Amino acid sequence: MLEAINFGSTVFIVDENAALLFLDNFIRMHDEAMFRKPEKYVIMTMRSTTEPRTTDIIKAIQSHPAIEEIANLLLIVPKQDRYEFLTHRYVGNLPEAVDLLLLDTYFPKNGSFLEGASLFPDKLKDLMGKTYQLASFYLLPWVMPRQTDSGIVNYLNQSYTIDGLDGYLLVLFCQRLNCTWDLLIDQYWQYGQVFKNHTGNGMVGALAERKADFALAAVGAWHQLFRYFSFSIPIQWIGITCLQPRPTLIDYWKIVFMMFSSTVWAVLLLTFFLVALLDYYMPSDVTRWSPNRRGFSWSLINVLGAFLLLPFEMRRNRASEVMLSVALSAFTLIVAYVYIGKIHSILAIPVYEPAIDTIIDFAGSKLRWNAPHEVWMYLIAESDNPHIKQILTKFHVSPVPQLEAIANRGAEPIVMAKLHFGHSMIGEWFTADNIENYRLMSDFLYYEYDTGYATKTWPLLGQFDHLSMWYRDGCLSRFVEQMDVFRYMNQRVQISIEHSRDRPPNKVKVMEVDEIEGGLLMLGIGYAMAIVAFVGELVVHAAKRKKIVRRLAMKWMNRSKGRNLME
């Protein structure tokens, strides 16, 4: 049977001896099969001519739970000189749904039907209030159950309707086919997960355990779950991206060191010490060991003055000294004016940290990004893109209370989605205040399509697909998106996200203390080092003085002893 299903078989002709065995394996075999087609046709032939035997088999078929998954059932029952073609009502709820109806009668003697009726009538046009199990959860702006007096959704024995992009489609589906939904919500597990033994939790877990017939709440066509369910056709487009921490102003003391790269700073530092050494060891009129010769520290300070464009002592006694001084002056002038020009051009406008706009920027930032469920990374979990792989290493699932705290801090990215017609799908952890901490990326991490999940034997998936195409082609989704975003979501947050990449106006501002904190920092470091050196000098001087005093004392004592001996 499994092999036949995988080969595409949707019509099954079953003898009465195998009828119950077939029904026992009908659901299990379809769950294991990879081929999917919602329309199934089952023809069961009765060979027994005795009334009790035929009646017992038919009653066993009627009471079997798999019958609820088969809309197109045909029973061929022999009756003396004729064959009766029966089917079950299917529409409505139990026990009326399994009542048998006579479709037609065939007379083999003359090879004719009594009515000439269709043996597989369309039972799905009017389901007469039949109830199906729906798995979902509250998710803005997709599924928002709302209590009402005349709803077609039953939840906790109360009447509900469902608003939202998916909710409107679910309600429209039941209005069109005259059915009702029995809603199952697991808000804690949300999407949930499925295990290999066909158990699970949350929305998809309920569907895998067949507690539900259909599941819908902004789910994508995730290949990790394809083996367990039948997917509907795509309903509408979704773009997944992140709200990144808004770039902050760079501290002014850091700008002092940002003018040159680390390589340039290393070259300048090496040049500084080499020139100081050359200045110290170059022969001069004063002998090296003369007390009038200046030390290496004086050469360091003299060269530092040249680098800072301060007055310094230029050697000019010999041609070699003149060449050294001229080369040093030219070098320091060029470097200093380049530095001054760069820092003036940068300080003319506010300097912000680099924004995270692209996937490459995101991967390079190595920031942890947060989502309320692991399904946000399903579609890119097996990507070969090295940047996506780097991003996935920082993916983190955070409970909703933690997401609110993270959003308030504004230091870590949080996942979000762009809807088909431009609005933003964001969680309730974003408020009008903390949304100002974030900036929308210009790149999308990936794209996906909203998709419905059904059990592999649910016969109404084709009707749902037809309705979703009509719903999309008629642009009803645009109207529903605008209406529900306006009714349920914070408009100030929506506007802030749309304008999050706008640049702030550049205004002329007076110099503040933080703009000279780099110089103050250098001064403070220099003074601190000078104080430490001064304390060290005092310690060394005190130690030397103590040693001299001890030496003088020893000499005085020795002299005293010598005088005593002479006397």
PDB file of C-alpha atoms in Angstrom, residues 38-157:
ATOM      1  CA  PRO A  38      -5.808  15.414  -1.007  1.00  0.00           C
ATOM      2  CA  GLU A  39      -8.420  13.790  -3.271  1.00  0.00           C
ATOM      3  CA  LYS A  40      -8.772  10.101  -2.388  1.00  0.00           C
ATOM      4  CA  TYR A  41     -11.294   7.703  -3.946  1.00  0.00           C
ATOM      5  CA  VAL A  42     -12.068   4.468  -2.114  1.00  0.00           C
ATOM      6  CA  ILE A  43     -14.285   1.772  -3.670  1.00  0.00           C
ATOM      7  CA  MET A  44     -15.241  -1.152  -1.433  1.00  0.00           C
ATOM      8  CA  THR A  45     -16.965  -4.169  -2.948  1.00  0.00           C
ATOM      9  CA  MET A  46     -19.156  -6.505  -0.924  1.00  0.00           C
ATOM     10  CA  ARG A  47     -19.328 -10.111  -2.088  1.00  0.00           C
ATOM     11  CA  SER A  48     -21.467 -11.533   0.692  1.00  0.00           C
ATOM     12  CA  THR A  49     -25.074 -12.043  -0.268  1.00  0.00           C
ATOM     13  CA  THR A  50     -26.271 -12.826   3.231  1.00  0.00           C
ATOM     14  CA  GLU A  51     -27.802  -9.856   5.004  1.00  0.00           C
ATOM     15  CA  PRO A  52     -26.191 -10.279   8.468  1.00  0.00           C
ATOM     16  CA  ARG A  53     -22.668 -10.585   7.067  1.00  0.00           C
ATOM     17  CA  THR A  54     -23.009  -7.537   4.811  1.00  0.00           C
ATOM     18  CA  THR A  55     -24.638  -5.491   7.575  1.00  0.00           C
ATOM     19  CA  ASP A  56     -21.858  -6.276  10.064  1.00  0.00           C
ATOM     20  CA  ILE A  57     -19.134  -5.279   7.606  1.00  0.00           C
ATOM     21  CA  ILE A  58     -20.881  -2.025   6.694  1.00  0.00           C
ATOM     22  CA  LYS A  59     -21.405  -1.123  10.360  1.00  0.00           C
ATOM     23  CA  ALA A  60     -17.722  -1.801  11.076  1.00  0.00           C
ATOM     24  CA  ILE A  61     -16.769   0.469   8.182  1.00  0.00           C
ATOM     25  CA  GLN A  62     -19.119   3.200   9.397  1.00  0.00           C
ATOM     26  CA  SER A  63     -17.669   3.141  12.907  1.00  0.00           C
ATOM     27  CA  HIS A  64     -14.035   3.232  11.760  1.00  0.00           C
ATOM     28  CA  PRO A  65     -12.322   6.623  12.454  1.00  0.00           C
ATOM     29  CA  ALA A  66     -10.552   6.616   9.068  1.00  0.00           C
ATOM     30  CA  ILE A  67     -13.923   7.154   7.339  1.00  0.00           C
ATOM     31  CA  GLU A  68     -13.801  10.781   8.530  1.00  0.00           C
ATOM     32  CA  GLU A  69     -10.708  11.271   6.330  1.00  0.00           C
ATOM     33  CA  ILE A  70     -12.365   9.913   3.168  1.00  0.00           C
ATOM     34  CA  ALA A  71     -14.870  12.134   1.409  1.00  0.00           C
ATOM     35  CA  ASN A  72     -15.184  10.021  -1.751  1.00  0.00           C
ATOM     36  CA  LEU A  73     -16.310   6.599  -0.530  1.00  0.00           C
ATOM     37  CA  LEU A  74     -18.297   4.147  -2.657  1.00  0.00           C
ATOM     38  CA  LEU A  75     -19.744   0.882  -1.310  1.00  0.00           C
ATOM     39  CA  ILE A  76     -20.960  -1.661  -3.863  1.00  0.00           C
ATOM     40  CA  VAL A  77     -23.464  -3.985  -2.172  1.00  0.00           C
ATOM     41  CA  PRO A  78     -25.079  -6.909  -4.045  1.00  0.00           C
ATOM     42  CA  LYS A  79     -28.855  -7.277  -3.542  1.00  0.00           C
ATOM     43  CA  GLN A  80     -30.407 -10.259  -5.310  1.00  0.00           C
ATOM     44  CA  ASP A  81     -30.746  -9.088  -8.946  1.00  0.00           C
ATOM     45  CA  ARG A  82     -29.117  -5.702  -8.516  1.00  0.00           C
ATOM     46  CA  TYR A  83     -26.169  -3.821  -7.049  1.00  0.00           C
ATOM     47  CA  GLU A  84     -26.675  -0.872  -4.739  1.00  0.00           C
ATOM     48  CA  PHE A  85     -24.113   1.936  -4.775  1.00  0.00           C
ATOM     49  CA  LEU A  86     -23.874   3.534  -1.333  1.00  0.00           C
ATOM     50  CA  THR A  87     -21.814   6.304   0.215  1.00  0.00           C
ATOM     51  CA  HIS A  88     -21.670   8.058   3.557  1.00  0.00           C
ATOM     52  CA  ARG A  89     -22.940  11.590   4.042  1.00  0.00           C
ATOM     53  CA  TYR A  90     -19.525  12.928   5.212  1.00  0.00           C
ATOM     54  CA  VAL A  91     -20.991  16.398   5.719  1.00  0.00           C
ATOM     55  CA  GLY A  92     -22.205  17.455   9.127  1.00  0.00           C
ATOM     56  CA  ASN A  93     -20.858  15.935  12.321  1.00  0.00           C
ATOM     57  CA  LEU A  94     -21.015  12.506  13.884  1.00  0.00           C
ATOM     58  CA  PRO A  95     -23.115  10.404  13.994  1.00  0.00           C
ATOM     59  CA  GLU A  96     -25.008  11.853  11.003  1.00  0.00           C
ATOM     60  CA  ALA A  97     -21.778  12.170   8.989  1.00  0.00           C
ATOM     61  CA  VAL A  98     -21.483   8.362   8.618  1.00  0.00           C
ATOM     62  CA  ASP A  99     -25.084   7.739   7.642  1.00  0.00           C
ATOM     63  CA  LEU A 100     -25.309   5.830   4.365  1.00  0.00           C
ATOM     64  CA  LEU A 101     -26.987   7.262   1.282  1.00  0.00           C
ATOM     65  CA  LEU A 102     -28.144   5.334  -1.770  1.00  0.00           C
ATOM     66  CA  LEU A 103     -26.575   6.879  -4.842  1.00  0.00           C
ATOM     67  CA  ASP A 104     -27.880   4.588  -7.560  1.00  0.00           C
ATOM     68  CA  THR A 105     -28.858   1.020  -8.412  1.00  0.00           C
ATOM     69  CA  TYR A 106     -27.352  -1.085 -11.168  1.00  0.00           C
ATOM     70  CA  PHE A 107     -29.203  -3.907 -12.886  1.00  0.00           C
ATOM     71  CA  PRO A 108     -26.729  -6.317 -14.506  1.00  0.00           C
ATOM     72  CA  LYS A 109     -29.381  -8.058 -16.609  1.00  0.00           C
ATOM     73  CA  ASN A 110     -29.990  -5.040 -18.797  1.00  0.00           C
ATOM     74  CA  GLY A 111     -26.730  -3.221 -17.922  1.00  0.00           C
ATOM     75  CA  SER A 112     -28.414  -0.013 -16.822  1.00  0.00           C
ATOM     76  CA  PHE A 113     -28.553   2.300 -13.816  1.00  0.00           C
ATOM     77  CA  LEU A 114     -31.795   3.300 -12.214  1.00  0.00           C
ATOM     78  CA  GLU A 115     -30.981   7.016 -11.760  1.00  0.00           C
ATOM     79  CA  GLY A 116     -27.805   7.557 -13.768  1.00  0.00           C
ATOM     80  CA  ALA A 117     -26.477   9.680 -10.899  1.00  0.00           C
ATOM     81  CA  SER A 118     -22.850  10.542 -10.216  1.00  0.00           C
ATOM     82  CA  LEU A 119     -21.199   7.880  -8.109  1.00  0.00           C
ATOM     83  CA  PHE A 120     -18.811  10.437  -6.589  1.00  0.00           C
ATOM     84  CA  PRO A 121     -20.921  13.536  -5.911  1.00  0.00           C
ATOM     85  CA  ASP A 122     -19.211  16.708  -4.725  1.00  0.00           C
ATOM     86  CA  LYS A 123     -19.790  16.675  -0.992  1.00  0.00           C
ATOM     87  CA  LEU A 124     -17.467  19.598  -0.299  1.00  0.00           C
ATOM     88  CA  LYS A 125     -19.608  22.418  -1.690  1.00  0.00           C
ATOM     89  CA  ASP A 126     -21.732  22.554   1.449  1.00  0.00           C
ATOM     90  CA  LEU A 127     -20.331  20.866   4.547  1.00  0.00           C
ATOM     91  CA  MET A 128     -23.465  21.635   6.586  1.00  0.00           C
ATOM     92  CA  GLY A 129     -21.631  22.892   9.643  1.00  0.00           C
ATOM     93  CA  LYS A 130     -19.017  20.137   9.769  1.00  0.00           C
ATOM     94  CA  THR A 131     -16.346  20.836  12.393  1.00  0.00           C
ATOM     95  CA  TYR A 132     -12.614  20.581  11.692  1.00  0.00           C
ATOM     96  CA  GLN A 133      -9.783  20.914  14.174  1.00  0.00           C
ATOM     97  CA  LEU A 134      -7.565  23.980  13.657  1.00  0.00           C
ATOM     98  CA  ALA A 135      -4.172  24.433  15.351  1.00  0.00           C
ATOM     99  CA  SER A 136      -2.890  27.986  15.691  1.00  0.00           C
ATOM    100  CA  PHE A 137      -1.851  30.575  18.265  1.00  0.00           C
ATOM    101  CA  TYR A 138      -2.122  34.312  18.858  1.00  0.00           C
ATOM    102  CA  LEU A 139       0.322  36.043  16.523  1.00  0.00           C
ATOM    103  CA  LEU A 140       0.219  39.680  15.436  1.00  0.00           C
ATOM    104  CA  PRO A 141      -0.868  40.511  12.774  1.00  0.00           C
ATOM    105  CA  TRP A 142      -1.652  37.017  11.462  1.00  0.00           C
ATOM    106  CA  VAL A 143      -4.005  35.296  13.898  1.00  0.00           C
ATOM    107  CA  MET A 144      -5.955  37.224  16.532  1.00  0.00           C
ATOM    108  CA  PRO A 145      -8.941  35.287  17.966  1.00  0.00           C
ATOM    109  CA  ARG A 146     -11.750  37.551  19.086  1.00  0.00           C
ATOM    110  CA  GLN A 147     -14.811  36.520  21.057  1.00  0.00           C
ATOM    111  CA  THR A 148     -18.144  37.220  19.383  1.00  0.00           C
ATOM    112  CA  ASP A 149     -21.729  36.019  19.541  1.00  0.00           C
ATOM    113  CA  SER A 150     -21.969  34.789  15.955  1.00  0.00           C
ATOM    114  CA  GLY A 151     -18.522  33.367  15.242  1.00  0.00           C
ATOM    115  CA  ILE A 152     -17.785  30.194  13.321  1.00  0.00           C
ATOM    116  CA  VAL A 153     -14.829  29.293  15.544  1.00  0.00           C
ATOM    117  CA  ASN A 154     -15.258  27.343  18.755  1.00  0.00           C
ATOM    118  CA  TYR A 155     -12.627  27.885  21.424  1.00  0.00           C
ATOM    119  CA  LEU A 156     -13.023  26.774  25.043  1.00  0.00           C
ATOM    120  CA  ASN A 157     -16.726  26.168  24.381  1.00  0.00           C
TER     121      ASN A 157
END
